[in-house]
Amino acid sequence: MAEEAAVRAQAEAVRRLKQDKADPDEIAKEVAKLLEMKAQLGGDEGKQKFVLKTPKGTRDYSPKQMAIRERVFNVIITCFKRHGAEVIDTPVFELKETLTGKYGEDSKLIYDLKDQGGELLSLRYDLTVPFARYLAMNKITNIKRYHIAKVYRRDNPAMTRGRYREFYQCDFDIAGQFDPMIPDAECLKIVHEILRDLQLGDFLIKVNDRRILDGMFAVCGVPDSKFRTICSSVDKLDKMPWEEVRSEMVGEKGLSPEAADRIGEYVQLHGGLDLIERLLQDPKLSQNKLAKEGLGDMKLLFEYLTLFGITGQISFDLSLARGLDYYTGVIFEAVLLQQENDHVEEPVSVGSVAGGGRYDGLVGMFDPKGRKVPCVGVSIGIERIFSILEQRVQASEEKIRTTETQVLVASAQKKLLEERLKLISELWDAGIKDRFPKQATLQPLLRGTRDTMPLPIKSKKNLWSLSRRGE
Amino acid sequence: MAEEAAVRAQAEAVRRLKQDKADPDEIAKEVAKLLEMKAQLGGDEGKQKFVLKTPKGTRDYSPKQMAIRERVFNVIITCFKRHGAEVIDTPVFELKETLTGKYGEDSKLIYDLKDQGGELLSLRYDLTVPFARYLAMNKITNIKRYHIAKVYRRDNPAMTRGRYREFYQCDFDIAGQFDPMIPDAECLKIVHEILRDLQLGDFLIKVNDRRILDGMFAVCGVPDSKFRTICSSVDKLDKMPWEEVRSEMVGEKGLSPEAADRIGEYVQLHGGLDLIERLLQDPKLSQNKLAKEGLGDMKLLFEYLTLFGITGQISFDLSLARGLDYYTGVIFEAVLLQQENDHVEEPVSVGSVAGGGRYDGLVGMFDPKGRKVPCVGVSIGIERIFSILEQRVQASEEKIRTTETQVLVASAQKKLLEERLKLISELWDAGIKDRFPKQATLQPLLRGTRDTMPLPIKSKKNLWSLSRRGE
């Protein structure tokens, strides 16, 4: 292997240069050469090539992207605070067993840390399970909190559509005993406020209840043992046509065709208070205890949403199932709508941007005595929203400011450096945001060209706001 | 094993309850019982007991702690922005090889992720290496950026002293070609501003230069091959007396006693411009190219710091060495001082709260062609600062507000619920921060006791700010 010998020779050359304390520039050059040679060899030795990249499914945020991200966070945090929420933070990893048994089939997507001695750890998969762990650990039975942090899923990324392996969740949850459906209604109001304030266009919030789903399965003749797996099939209705979902139920999951057809009739229903009233009169469903409870609460919820004036964007939708195991009551999901070619037809969904629901059993799973704390919460999916806004900013050629510089201290002569440093230091100490020009922009100053003079004040708001050509 | 049989029986009971769709309350109770039994058995099966805790060396932040944390961040971010910095973000993990060979001996403290197929990943150890990777990857040669994020080190935690395995770093770095020592002086100005604004008491910023250290080692007769290891010994001078450091150099590291004694004379030196001038006249040191360069730049730096008016808190200290491999020029570290019993003696250091330096070679290690981007930066150690402020708040019994609630909507009768919901919804939509009372505080309202009336307005600043007993 001539290449391998060349790499060894180069490595030896680098060692010698380092030993001889050669010019650091020269060493760096030779090291880079060595790295490149190794990278080209890479694959052959079973080693990966050195690639200059972020891990699969992750990305850096540039200053421009951060500026957009901050805008979105600002809208969300303002809303959460408006609703009286406190904020908490938890570690990025949890004991592995804290996450075990909480996510059903999705558990295979959890990132584990290497066993380097000590505890077995996993990166958090969402913010809900750490929140429940926090409540149980601190014996908190009543809190309204928000938490904005990154979560991790070893999923197949689709980054152009805003699907990452590392992504932000913005969670708002209400824990504690309250009058029925009051916190649930507040969560929906929050989703509505945020999507309205972000000005993402038309949206729809679909609402259902796990108890209505379970009751529906029961009256359709689904055996108890198949509730969760049939629920997973229903969950696919936003991506698949009914016929495919039906054949999965009957073919793969062994449900009787009659039961499937009965489900098929229910899951195409969506509406508002009228539909709830109709189902409360449904001869079968109204006989099922769970469904009746769920429908009663759904009616109450819609009454509150009517008081909030937001029912126009809310749809009671029997096809909404949600993936996670831990939901016990109301579930919901918000989708952005896209008018197709301006026709007034059925709007096309471009994907979910928020979701949540009630999980009254999760805290009890952590409490040593199984004490339960009823919870309901919402998670805003920031990455998809961020993708949309980023594309919009790019299309509009809007200029995004990435600094808050107010003053640029410049002079026509280099020897005034000391004066400039003294001046800039005074400005800093007075809390004025300024900036020492980089050498590149200093150059014209030294030549005394017209470019050196600051342009007149641009912003009326801020007397300090100067702007220079090319900035 | 009777206990094991009991656990199996309990597990079976839980399975049966679930199958029978028993009352969820009952299931939760039995599951908790099972978990407790398993936990007690735990150790015997080689399994860990289920413990309700955060991983070793990590912690949750409660709303009160978050309020203090936000205050600290606010001071730091305001300062970074005042200096014209942009902000970036990078993933919490990097390709393992991105971190390889950057941290010297400390590499053993890096958290690796489990190999679950795909890339080998590690949690970031600091924000500097990801920054250098970001610059090389995006071919950026000029940027002033800040980055505030958590980093991970499998160190022995000492949480009461603010040492964690997951902790925040607040980094500010300047990359690019500038007039000599201008960005270096700005970094020191920033540390000074932040420590001043945080009002943590007296502090001292020690400054040195890797080139002065290397020159000093050369003229003291340290062989080239021992520069880094002797540098590590010098780095311990803030924790060990000179005699111990000397015996490590001579005993463990095989340095000649004469060389060690010569080093001993230099490393006790600290001062300002006067000391720099004296060393520039030092017959040996002034003959060494590296030391002369370093001293010349140090002189320039102190001239700038004099213009900034901050030399009173800056000490040129030949004992400062800093641990990390990648520094190439100026290095610095800020310590908080504590007057011992009000004596006017040598102040006692209570530990480092900020550190940084120049690293001109790091970006070149990532660039495929070894192109270098000179960089200098500072990292503020927020956890230690946070511990100090938290203790101070506790001692002062200061009340920390954890919400921004402005209005509490209450009524004396339950049947006004609808009116209250309508009113609160209007307030939310008008951007007023309010809060629906939790049931606990609603109870007295229903009984019409005196407790139900809001107390008079407390804050003069905010007409909306109402307060109720016990809140």
Coordinates of N, CA, C and O in Angstrom, one line a residue, chain A residues 218-337:
Chain A
A218 N -64.6 0.3 21.1 CA -65.4 -0.7 21.8 C -66.8 -0.9 21.1 O -67.1 -2.1 20.8
V219 N -67.5 0.1 20.7 CA -68.8 -0.1 20.1 C -68.7 -0.6 18.7 O -69.6 -1.1 18.1
C220 N -67.5 -0.4 18.1 CA -67.3 -0.9 16.7 C -66.9 -2.4 16.7 O -66.8 -3.0 15.7
G221 N -66.7 -2.9 17.9 CA -66.3 -4.3 18.0 C -64.8 -4.6 18.0 O -64.4 -5.7 17.6
V222 N -64.0 -3.6 18.3 CA -62.5 -3.9 18.4 C -62.3 -4.6 19.7 O -62.7 -4.1 20.7
P223 N -61.5 -5.7 19.7 CA -61.2 -6.4 21.0 C -60.3 -5.4 21.8 O -59.4 -4.7 21.3
D224 N -60.5 -5.4 23.2 CA -59.7 -4.6 24.0 C -58.2 -4.6 23.7 O -57.5 -3.6 23.7
S225 N -57.7 -5.8 23.5 CA -56.2 -6.0 23.3 C -55.8 -5.3 22.0 O -54.6 -5.1 21.8
K226 N -56.7 -4.9 21.1 CA -56.2 -4.3 19.8 C -56.4 -2.8 19.8 O -56.2 -2.1 18.8
F227 N -56.9 -2.2 21.0 CA -57.2 -0.8 21.0 C -56.0 0.1 20.5 O -56.1 0.9 19.7
R228 N -54.8 -0.2 21.2 CA -53.7 0.7 20.9 C -53.2 0.5 19.5 O -52.8 1.5 18.8
T229 N -53.1 -0.7 19.0 CA -52.6 -0.9 17.6 C -53.6 -0.4 16.6 O -53.1 0.2 15.6
I230 N -54.9 -0.5 16.8 CA -55.8 0.1 15.9 C -55.8 1.6 15.9 O -55.9 2.3 14.9
C231 N -55.5 2.1 17.1 CA -55.4 3.6 17.3 C -54.2 4.1 16.5 O -54.3 5.1 15.8
S232 N -53.1 3.3 16.5 CA -51.9 3.7 15.6 C -52.3 3.7 14.2 O -51.8 4.6 13.4
S233 N -53.1 2.8 13.7 CA -53.6 2.8 12.3 C -54.4 4.1 12.0 O -54.2 4.7 11.0
V234 N -55.3 4.4 12.9 CA -56.1 5.6 12.7 C -55.2 6.8 12.6 O -55.5 7.7 11.8
D235 N -54.2 6.8 13.4 CA -53.2 8.0 13.4 C -52.6 8.2 12.1 O -52.1 9.3 11.8
K236 N -52.7 7.2 11.2 CA -52.0 7.4 9.9 C -53.0 8.1 8.9 O -52.6 8.3 7.7
L237 N -54.2 8.3 9.3 CA -55.2 8.9 8.3 C -54.8 10.2 7.7 O -55.4 10.6 6.7
D238 N -53.9 11.0 8.4 CA -53.6 12.3 7.8 C -52.5 12.1 6.7 O -52.3 13.0 5.9
K239 N -52.0 10.9 6.6 CA -51.0 10.6 5.5 C -51.5 9.6 4.5 O -51.0 9.5 3.4
M240 N -52.4 8.8 4.8 CA -52.9 7.7 4.0 C -54.4 7.8 3.7 O -55.1 8.3 4.6
P241 N -54.9 7.3 2.6 CA -56.3 7.3 2.4 C -57.0 6.2 3.2 O -56.3 5.2 3.6
W242 N -58.2 6.3 3.5 CA -58.9 5.3 4.3 C -58.8 3.9 3.9 O -58.6 3.0 4.7
E243 N -58.8 3.7 2.6 CA -58.8 2.3 2.0 C -57.5 1.6 2.5 O -57.5 0.5 2.9
E244 N -56.3 2.3 2.5 CA -55.1 1.7 2.9 C -55.1 1.5 4.4 O -54.6 0.4 4.8
V245 N -55.6 2.4 5.1 CA -55.6 2.2 6.6 C -56.5 1.0 6.9 O -56.2 0.2 7.8
R246 N -57.7 0.9 6.2 CA -58.6 -0.2 6.4 C -57.9 -1.5 6.1 O -58.0 -2.5 6.9
S247 N -57.1 -1.6 5.1 CA -56.5 -2.9 4.7 C -55.4 -3.2 5.7 O -55.2 -4.4 6.0
E248 N -54.8 -2.2 6.3 CA -53.8 -2.4 7.4 C -54.5 -3.0 8.6 O -54.0 -4.0 9.2
M249 N -55.7 -2.4 8.9 CA -56.4 -2.9 10.1 C -56.8 -4.4 9.9 O -56.7 -5.2 10.8
V250 N -57.4 -4.6 8.7 CA -57.9 -6.0 8.5 C -56.8 -7.0 8.1 O -56.7 -8.1 8.7
G251 N -55.9 -6.6 7.2 CA -54.9 -7.5 6.8 C -53.8 -7.7 7.8 O -53.6 -8.8 8.3
E252 N -53.1 -6.6 8.2 CA -52.0 -6.8 9.2 C -52.4 -7.1 10.6 O -51.8 -7.8 11.3
K253 N -53.5 -6.4 11.0 CA -53.8 -6.4 12.4 C -55.0 -7.3 12.8 O -55.4 -7.4 13.9
G254 N -55.5 -8.0 11.7 CA -56.5 -9.0 12.0 C -57.8 -8.5 12.5 O -58.5 -9.3 13.2
L255 N -58.2 -7.3 12.2 CA -59.5 -6.8 12.6 C -60.6 -7.3 11.7 O -60.3 -7.5 10.5
S256 N -61.8 -7.5 12.2 CA -62.9 -8.0 11.3 C -63.2 -6.9 10.3 O -63.3 -5.7 10.7
P257 N -63.6 -7.2 9.1 CA -63.9 -6.2 8.1 C -65.1 -5.3 8.6 O -65.2 -4.1 8.3
E258 N -66.1 -6.0 9.3 CA -67.2 -5.3 9.8 C -66.8 -4.2 10.8 O -67.3 -3.0 10.7
A259 N -65.9 -4.5 11.7 CA -65.5 -3.6 12.7 C -64.8 -2.4 12.0 O -65.0 -1.3 12.3
A260 N -63.9 -2.8 11.0 CA -63.2 -1.7 10.3 C -64.2 -0.8 9.6 O -64.0 0.4 9.7
D261 N -65.2 -1.3 9.0 CA -66.1 -0.5 8.3 C -66.9 0.4 9.2 O -67.2 1.6 8.9
R262 N -67.2 -0.1 10.4 CA -67.9 0.8 11.4 C -67.0 1.9 11.8 O -67.4 3.0 11.9
I263 N -65.7 1.6 12.0 CA -64.7 2.6 12.4 C -64.7 3.7 11.3 O -64.7 4.9 11.5
G264 N -64.6 3.1 10.0 CA -64.5 4.0 8.8 C -65.6 5.0 8.8 O -65.4 6.2 8.3
E265 N -66.8 4.7 9.3 CA -67.9 5.6 9.3 C -67.7 6.7 10.3 O -67.9 7.9 10.0
Y266 N -67.2 6.3 11.5 CA -67.0 7.3 12.5 C -65.8 8.3 12.2 O -65.9 9.5 12.3
V267 N -64.7 7.7 11.7 CA -63.5 8.6 11.6 C -63.6 9.6 10.4 O -62.7 10.5 10.3
Q268 N -64.6 9.5 9.6 CA -64.7 10.6 8.6 C -65.5 11.8 9.2 O -65.6 12.8 8.5
L269 N -66.0 11.6 10.4 CA -66.8 12.7 11.0 C -65.9 13.8 11.5 O -64.9 13.6 12.2
H270 N -66.2 15.1 11.2 CA -65.6 16.2 11.9 C -66.5 17.4 11.9 O -67.3 17.5 10.9
G271 N -66.5 18.2 12.9 CA -67.4 19.3 13.0 C -67.2 20.0 14.3 O -66.1 20.1 14.9
G272 N -68.3 20.6 14.8 CA -68.2 21.3 16.1 C -69.3 20.9 17.1 O -69.5 19.7 17.2
L273 N -69.9 21.8 17.8 CA -70.8 21.5 18.8 C -72.0 20.6 18.3 O -72.4 19.7 19.0
D274 N -72.4 20.9 17.0 CA -73.5 20.1 16.4 C -73.1 18.6 16.3 O -74.0 17.8 16.7
L275 N -71.9 18.3 15.9 CA -71.5 16.9 15.8 C -71.4 16.3 17.2 O -71.8 15.1 17.4
I276 N -70.9 17.0 18.2 CA -70.9 16.5 19.6 C -72.3 16.1 20.0 O -72.5 15.0 20.6
E277 N -73.2 17.1 19.8 CA -74.6 16.8 20.2 C -75.1 15.6 19.5 O -75.8 14.7 20.1
R278 N -74.8 15.4 18.2 CA -75.3 14.3 17.4 C -74.8 13.0 18.0 O -75.5 12.0 18.2
L279 N -73.5 13.0 18.3 CA -72.9 11.8 18.8 C -73.4 11.4 20.2 O -73.4 10.3 20.6
L280 N -73.7 12.5 21.0 CA -74.3 12.2 22.3 C -75.6 11.5 22.2 O -76.1 10.9 23.1
Q281 N -76.3 11.7 21.0 CA -77.5 11.0 20.8 C -77.3 9.7 20.1 O -78.3 8.9 19.9
D282 N -76.1 9.4 19.6 CA -75.7 8.2 18.9 C -76.1 7.0 19.7 O -75.6 6.8 20.9
P283 N -77.0 6.1 19.2 CA -77.6 5.0 20.1 C -76.5 4.1 20.7 O -76.6 3.7 21.8
K284 N -75.4 3.9 19.9 CA -74.3 3.0 20.4 C -73.4 3.8 21.3 O -73.1 3.4 22.5
L285 N -72.8 4.9 20.8 CA -71.7 5.6 21.5 C -72.2 6.1 22.8 O -71.5 6.1 23.8
S286 N -73.5 6.6 22.8 CA -74.0 7.2 24.1 C -74.2 6.1 25.2 O -74.3 6.4 26.3
Q287 N -74.1 4.8 24.8 CA -74.2 3.7 25.8 C -72.9 3.4 26.4 O -72.8 2.7 27.4
N288 N -71.8 3.9 25.8 CA -70.4 3.5 26.2 C -70.0 4.6 27.3 O -70.0 5.8 27.0
K289 N -69.6 4.1 28.4 CA -69.2 5.0 29.5 C -68.1 6.0 29.2 O -68.2 7.2 29.4
L290 N -67.0 5.4 28.6 CA -65.9 6.2 28.3 C -66.2 7.3 27.2 O -65.9 8.5 27.4
A291 N -66.9 6.9 26.2 CA -67.2 7.8 25.1 C -68.1 8.9 25.6 O -68.0 10.1 25.2
K292 N -69.1 8.5 26.5 CA -70.0 9.5 27.0 C -69.3 10.6 27.8 O -69.5 11.8 27.7
E293 N -68.4 10.1 28.7 CA -67.5 11.0 29.4 C -66.8 12.0 28.5 O -66.8 13.2 28.7
G294 N -66.1 11.4 27.5 CA -65.3 12.1 26.6 C -66.2 13.2 25.8 O -65.8 14.3 25.7
L295 N -67.3 12.7 25.4 CA -68.2 13.6 24.6 C -68.7 14.8 25.5 O -68.8 15.9 25.1
G296 N -69.0 14.4 26.8 CA -69.5 15.4 27.7 C -68.5 16.5 27.9 O -68.7 17.7 27.9
D297 N -67.2 16.1 28.1 CA -66.1 17.0 28.3 C -65.9 17.8 27.0 O -65.5 19.0 27.1
M298 N -66.0 17.1 25.9 CA -65.8 17.8 24.6 C -66.8 19.0 24.4 O -66.5 20.0 23.9
K299 N -68.0 18.7 24.9 CA -69.1 19.7 24.8 C -68.7 20.9 25.6 O -68.8 22.1 25.2
L300 N -68.3 20.6 26.9 CA -67.8 21.7 27.8 C -66.7 22.5 27.2 O -66.7 23.7 27.2
L301 N -65.7 21.7 26.6 CA -64.6 22.4 26.0 C -65.0 23.4 24.9 O -64.6 24.5 24.8
F302 N -65.9 22.9 24.0 CA -66.4 23.7 22.9 C -67.2 25.0 23.4 O -67.1 26.0 22.8
E303 N -67.8 24.8 24.6 CA -68.5 26.0 25.1 C -67.5 27.0 25.5 O -67.7 28.2 25.3
Y304 N -66.4 26.6 26.2 CA -65.3 27.5 26.6 C -64.7 28.1 25.4 O -64.4 29.3 25.3
L305 N -64.4 27.3 24.3 CA -63.8 27.8 23.1 C -64.7 28.8 22.4 O -64.2 29.8 21.8
T306 N -66.0 28.7 22.6 CA -66.9 29.6 22.0 C -66.8 31.0 22.8 O -66.7 32.0 22.1
L307 N -66.7 30.9 24.1 CA -66.5 32.1 24.9 C -65.2 32.8 24.5 O -65.1 34.0 24.5
F308 N -64.1 32.0 24.2 CA -62.8 32.6 23.7 C -62.9 33.1 22.3 O -62.0 33.7 21.8
G309 N -64.0 32.7 21.6 CA -64.2 33.2 20.2 C -63.2 32.6 19.2 O -62.8 33.2 18.2
I310 N -62.8 31.3 19.4 CA -61.8 30.7 18.5 C -62.3 29.4 17.9 O -61.6 28.7 17.2
T311 N -63.6 29.1 17.9 CA -64.1 27.9 17.4 C -64.0 27.9 15.8 O -64.0 26.8 15.2
G312 N -63.9 29.0 15.2 CA -63.7 29.1 13.8 C -62.5 28.3 13.3 O -62.4 27.8 12.1
Q313 N -61.4 28.2 14.1 CA -60.2 27.4 13.7 C -60.1 26.1 14.4 O -59.0 25.5 14.5
I314 N -61.2 25.6 15.1 CA -61.1 24.4 15.8 C -62.1 23.4 15.2 O -63.2 23.7 14.9
S315 N -61.6 22.1 15.0 CA -62.5 21.1 14.5 C -62.4 19.8 15.3 O -61.3 19.3 15.6
F316 N -63.6 19.4 15.8 CA -63.7 18.1 16.5 C -63.6 17.1 15.4 O -64.4 17.0 14.6
D317 N -62.5 16.3 15.5 CA -62.2 15.4 14.4 C -61.9 14.0 14.9 O -60.9 13.7 15.6
L318 N -62.8 13.0 14.5 CA -62.7 11.7 15.1 C -61.6 10.9 14.5 O -61.3 9.8 14.9
S319 N -60.9 11.4 13.5 CA -59.8 10.7 12.9 C -58.4 11.0 13.6 O -57.4 10.4 13.3
L320 N -58.5 12.0 14.5 CA -57.2 12.4 15.2 C -56.9 11.4 16.3 O -57.8 11.1 17.2
A321 N -55.7 10.8 16.3 CA -55.4 9.7 17.3 C -54.2 10.1 18.1 O -54.1 9.7 19.3
R322 N -53.1 10.7 17.5 CA -51.9 11.0 18.2 C -51.1 9.8 18.5 O -51.7 8.8 19.0
G323 N -49.8 9.8 18.3 CA -49.0 8.6 18.5 C -48.7 8.2 19.9 O -48.8 7.0 20.2
L324 N -48.4 9.1 20.8 CA -47.8 8.7 22.1 C -48.8 8.0 23.0 O -50.0 8.3 23.0
D325 N -48.2 7.1 23.8 CA -49.0 6.2 24.6 C -49.6 6.9 25.8 O -50.7 6.5 26.3
Y326 N -49.0 8.0 26.3 CA -49.4 8.5 27.6 C -50.6 9.4 27.7 O -51.0 9.8 28.8
Y327 N -51.2 9.7 26.5 CA -52.4 10.5 26.6 C -53.6 9.8 27.2 O -53.8 8.6 26.9
T328 N -54.4 10.5 28.0 CA -55.6 9.9 28.6 C -56.9 10.6 28.4 O -58.0 10.0 28.7
G329 N -56.9 11.8 27.8 CA -58.1 12.5 27.6 C -58.1 13.3 26.3 O -57.8 12.7 25.2
V330 N -58.3 14.6 26.4 CA -58.3 15.4 25.2 C -57.0 15.3 24.5 O -55.9 15.3 25.1
I331 N -57.0 15.2 23.1 CA -55.8 15.3 22.3 C -56.0 16.4 21.2 O -57.2 16.6 20.8
F332 N -55.0 17.0 20.8 CA -55.1 18.0 19.7 C -53.9 18.1 18.9 O -52.8 17.8 19.3
E333 N -54.0 18.7 17.7 CA -52.9 18.9 16.8 C -53.3 20.0 15.9 O -54.4 20.1 15.4
A334 N -52.3 21.0 15.6 CA -52.6 22.1 14.8 C -51.9 21.9 13.5 O -50.8 21.5 13.4
V335 N -52.6 22.2 12.4 CA -52.0 22.1 11.0 C -52.2 23.4 10.3 O -53.2 24.2 10.5
L336 N -51.2 23.8 9.5 CA -51.3 24.9 8.6 C -52.0 24.6 7.4 O -51.8 23.5 6.8
L337 N -52.8 25.5 6.9 CA -53.6 25.2 5.7 C -53.0 26.0 4.5 O -52.5 27.0 4.6

